[in-house]
XYZ file of C-alpha atoms in Angstrom:
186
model
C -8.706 8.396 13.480
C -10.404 11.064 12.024
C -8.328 11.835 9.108
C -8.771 7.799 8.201
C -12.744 7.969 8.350
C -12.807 10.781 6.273
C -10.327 9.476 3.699
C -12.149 5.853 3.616
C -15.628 7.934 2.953
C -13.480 9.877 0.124
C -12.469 7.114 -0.865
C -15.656 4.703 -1.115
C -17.775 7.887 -2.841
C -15.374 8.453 -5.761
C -15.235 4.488 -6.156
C -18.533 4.331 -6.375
C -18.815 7.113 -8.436
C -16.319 5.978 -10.743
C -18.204 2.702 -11.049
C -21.087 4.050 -11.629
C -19.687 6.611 -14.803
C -17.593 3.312 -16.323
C -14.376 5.478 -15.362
C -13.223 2.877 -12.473
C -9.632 1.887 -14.333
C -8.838 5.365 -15.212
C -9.811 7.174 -11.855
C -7.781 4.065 -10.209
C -4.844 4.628 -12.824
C -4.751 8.838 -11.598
C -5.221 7.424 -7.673
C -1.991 5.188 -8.541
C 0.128 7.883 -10.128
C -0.540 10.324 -7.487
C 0.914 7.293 -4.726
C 3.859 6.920 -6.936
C 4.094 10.674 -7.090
C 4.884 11.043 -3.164
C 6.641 8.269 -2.777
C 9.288 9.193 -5.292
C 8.726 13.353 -4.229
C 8.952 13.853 -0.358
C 8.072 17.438 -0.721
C 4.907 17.125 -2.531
C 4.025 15.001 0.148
C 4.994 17.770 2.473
C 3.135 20.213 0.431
C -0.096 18.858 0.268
C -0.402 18.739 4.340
C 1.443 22.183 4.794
C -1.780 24.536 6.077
C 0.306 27.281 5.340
C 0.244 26.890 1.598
C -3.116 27.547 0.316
C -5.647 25.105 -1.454
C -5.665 27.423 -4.562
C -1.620 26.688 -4.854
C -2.158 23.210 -4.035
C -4.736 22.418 -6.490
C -2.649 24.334 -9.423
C -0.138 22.232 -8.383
C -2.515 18.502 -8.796
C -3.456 20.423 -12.070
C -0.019 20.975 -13.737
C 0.381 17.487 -12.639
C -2.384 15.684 -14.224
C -3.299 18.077 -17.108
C -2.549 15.017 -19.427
C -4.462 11.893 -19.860
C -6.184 12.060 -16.720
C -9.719 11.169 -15.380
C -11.952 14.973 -15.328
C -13.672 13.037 -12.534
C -10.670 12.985 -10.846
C -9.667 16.430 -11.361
C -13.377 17.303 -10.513
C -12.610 14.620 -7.446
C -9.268 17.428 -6.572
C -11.225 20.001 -6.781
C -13.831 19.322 -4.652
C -11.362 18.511 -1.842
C -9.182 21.943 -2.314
C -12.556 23.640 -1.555
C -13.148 21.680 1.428
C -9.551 22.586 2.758
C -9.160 19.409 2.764
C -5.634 18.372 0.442
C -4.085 16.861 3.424
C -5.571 13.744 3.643
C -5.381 13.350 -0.115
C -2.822 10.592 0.174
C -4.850 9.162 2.501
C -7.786 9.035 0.317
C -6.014 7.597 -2.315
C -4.158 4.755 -0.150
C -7.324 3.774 0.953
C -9.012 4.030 -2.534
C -6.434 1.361 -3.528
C -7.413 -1.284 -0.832
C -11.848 -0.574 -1.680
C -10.469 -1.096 -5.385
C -8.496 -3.936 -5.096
C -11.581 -5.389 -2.549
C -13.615 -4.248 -5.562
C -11.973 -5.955 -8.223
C -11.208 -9.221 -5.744
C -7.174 -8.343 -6.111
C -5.401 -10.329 -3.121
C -2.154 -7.951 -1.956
C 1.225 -9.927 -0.587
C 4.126 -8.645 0.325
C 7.068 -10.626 -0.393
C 10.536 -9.593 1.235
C 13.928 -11.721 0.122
C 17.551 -10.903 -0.127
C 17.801 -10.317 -4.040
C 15.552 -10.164 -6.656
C 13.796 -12.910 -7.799
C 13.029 -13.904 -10.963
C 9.865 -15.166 -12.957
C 9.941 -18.693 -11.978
C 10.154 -17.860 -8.737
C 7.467 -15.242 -8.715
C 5.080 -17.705 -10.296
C 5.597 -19.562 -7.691
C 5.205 -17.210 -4.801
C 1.376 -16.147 -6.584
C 0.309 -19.535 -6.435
C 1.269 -20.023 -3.148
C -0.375 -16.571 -2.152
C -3.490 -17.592 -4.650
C -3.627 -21.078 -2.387
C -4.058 -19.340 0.573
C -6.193 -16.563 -0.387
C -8.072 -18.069 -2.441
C -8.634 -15.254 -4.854
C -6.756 -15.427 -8.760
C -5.971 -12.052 -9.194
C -2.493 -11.347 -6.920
C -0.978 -8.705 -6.490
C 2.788 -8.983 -5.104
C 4.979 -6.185 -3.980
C 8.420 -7.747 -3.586
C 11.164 -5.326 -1.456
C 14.951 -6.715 -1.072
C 15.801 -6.433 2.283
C 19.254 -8.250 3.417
C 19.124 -7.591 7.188
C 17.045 -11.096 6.694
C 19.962 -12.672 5.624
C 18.444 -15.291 3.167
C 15.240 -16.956 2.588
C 11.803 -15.295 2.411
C 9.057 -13.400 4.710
C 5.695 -13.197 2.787
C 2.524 -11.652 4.345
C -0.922 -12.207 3.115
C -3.276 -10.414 5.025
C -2.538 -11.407 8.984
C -0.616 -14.589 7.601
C 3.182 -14.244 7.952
C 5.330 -16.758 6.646
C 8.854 -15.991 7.415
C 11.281 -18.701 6.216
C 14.099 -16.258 6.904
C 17.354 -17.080 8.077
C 17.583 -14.155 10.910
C 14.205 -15.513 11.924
C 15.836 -19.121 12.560
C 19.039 -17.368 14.366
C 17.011 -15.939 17.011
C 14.898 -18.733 16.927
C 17.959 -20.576 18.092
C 19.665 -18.110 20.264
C 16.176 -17.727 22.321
C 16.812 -21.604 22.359
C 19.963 -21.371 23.800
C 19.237 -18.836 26.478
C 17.202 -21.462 28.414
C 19.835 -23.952 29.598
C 17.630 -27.025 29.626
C 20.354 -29.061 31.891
C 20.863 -26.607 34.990
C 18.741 -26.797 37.458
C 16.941 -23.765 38.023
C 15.485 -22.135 41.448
């Protein structure tokens, strides 16, 4: 709980911050490729919440991997936290800068799961339905192929879930057929 109010207070000063300078795009663009960064690199994940390594190796590290085209605010933004100790909860602060920007910039997030790819027809048709019931234009949709679901769809928009999925409608029907409606029961 902690860790989360200190990233979301990270989080909403360097927004604001980079609002104020003009630099919002680029410090979200540096935010964005450090996400992709640990998602793709397990270790530097690892490494940024190890308190055995120090902050001086940590921050060499965030500096040999944004020495080109990045944001100084957010290298100033890096090196601020590696004084305060404070690299572990990095990721944090930039998961969380992601939701206050896309609040920010009125950017409605859905996750769409299926059983293959879709294609563009299909994803303009999974926005609208996501822009109907958010009511925002800008969408953003992360798609993920999952085929434990068998076929159809689950989408989530913020605590909607619609889940047109066929393993959704098996157990559907085998919870159906675990009440035997024509016994009488005691």
């Amino acid at each position: 709980m902690a860790n989360y109010r200190a990233a979301s207070r990270y989080a909403k000063s360097i927004l604001e911050l980079a609002i104020e300078r003009g630099k919002l795009e680029e410090v979200h663009a540096d935010f964005q490729k450090l996400i992709e960064i640990a998602e793709v690199n397990y270790e530097f994940a690892v490494i940024l919440k190890n308190p055995i390594i120090n902050s001086e190796k940590k921050l060499s590290i965030l500096k040999a991997l944004f020495a080109e085209g990045s944001e100084e605010l957010t290298m100033a933004f890096f090196d601020i936290l590696s004084r305060k100790n404070r690299e572990s909860i990095l990721l944090d602060v930039a998961r969380e800068f992601k939701i206050q920007y896309n609040l920010h910039s009125s950017i409605q997030v859905a996750y769409l799961t299926t059983t293959f790819a879709i294609d563009e027809p299909l994803r303009k048709e999974f926005l609208q339905v996501v822009k109907d019931i958010s009511g925002l234009d800008k969408v953003e949709l992360v798609e993920k192929v999952d085929p434990e679901i068998i076929g159809g769809f689950v989408l989530r928009v913020n605590d909607r879930l619609l889940d047109d999925s066929l393993s959704s409608k098996l157990r559907d029907l085998k919870n159906q057929f675990l009440t035997n409606h024509y016994e009488k029961q005691f």
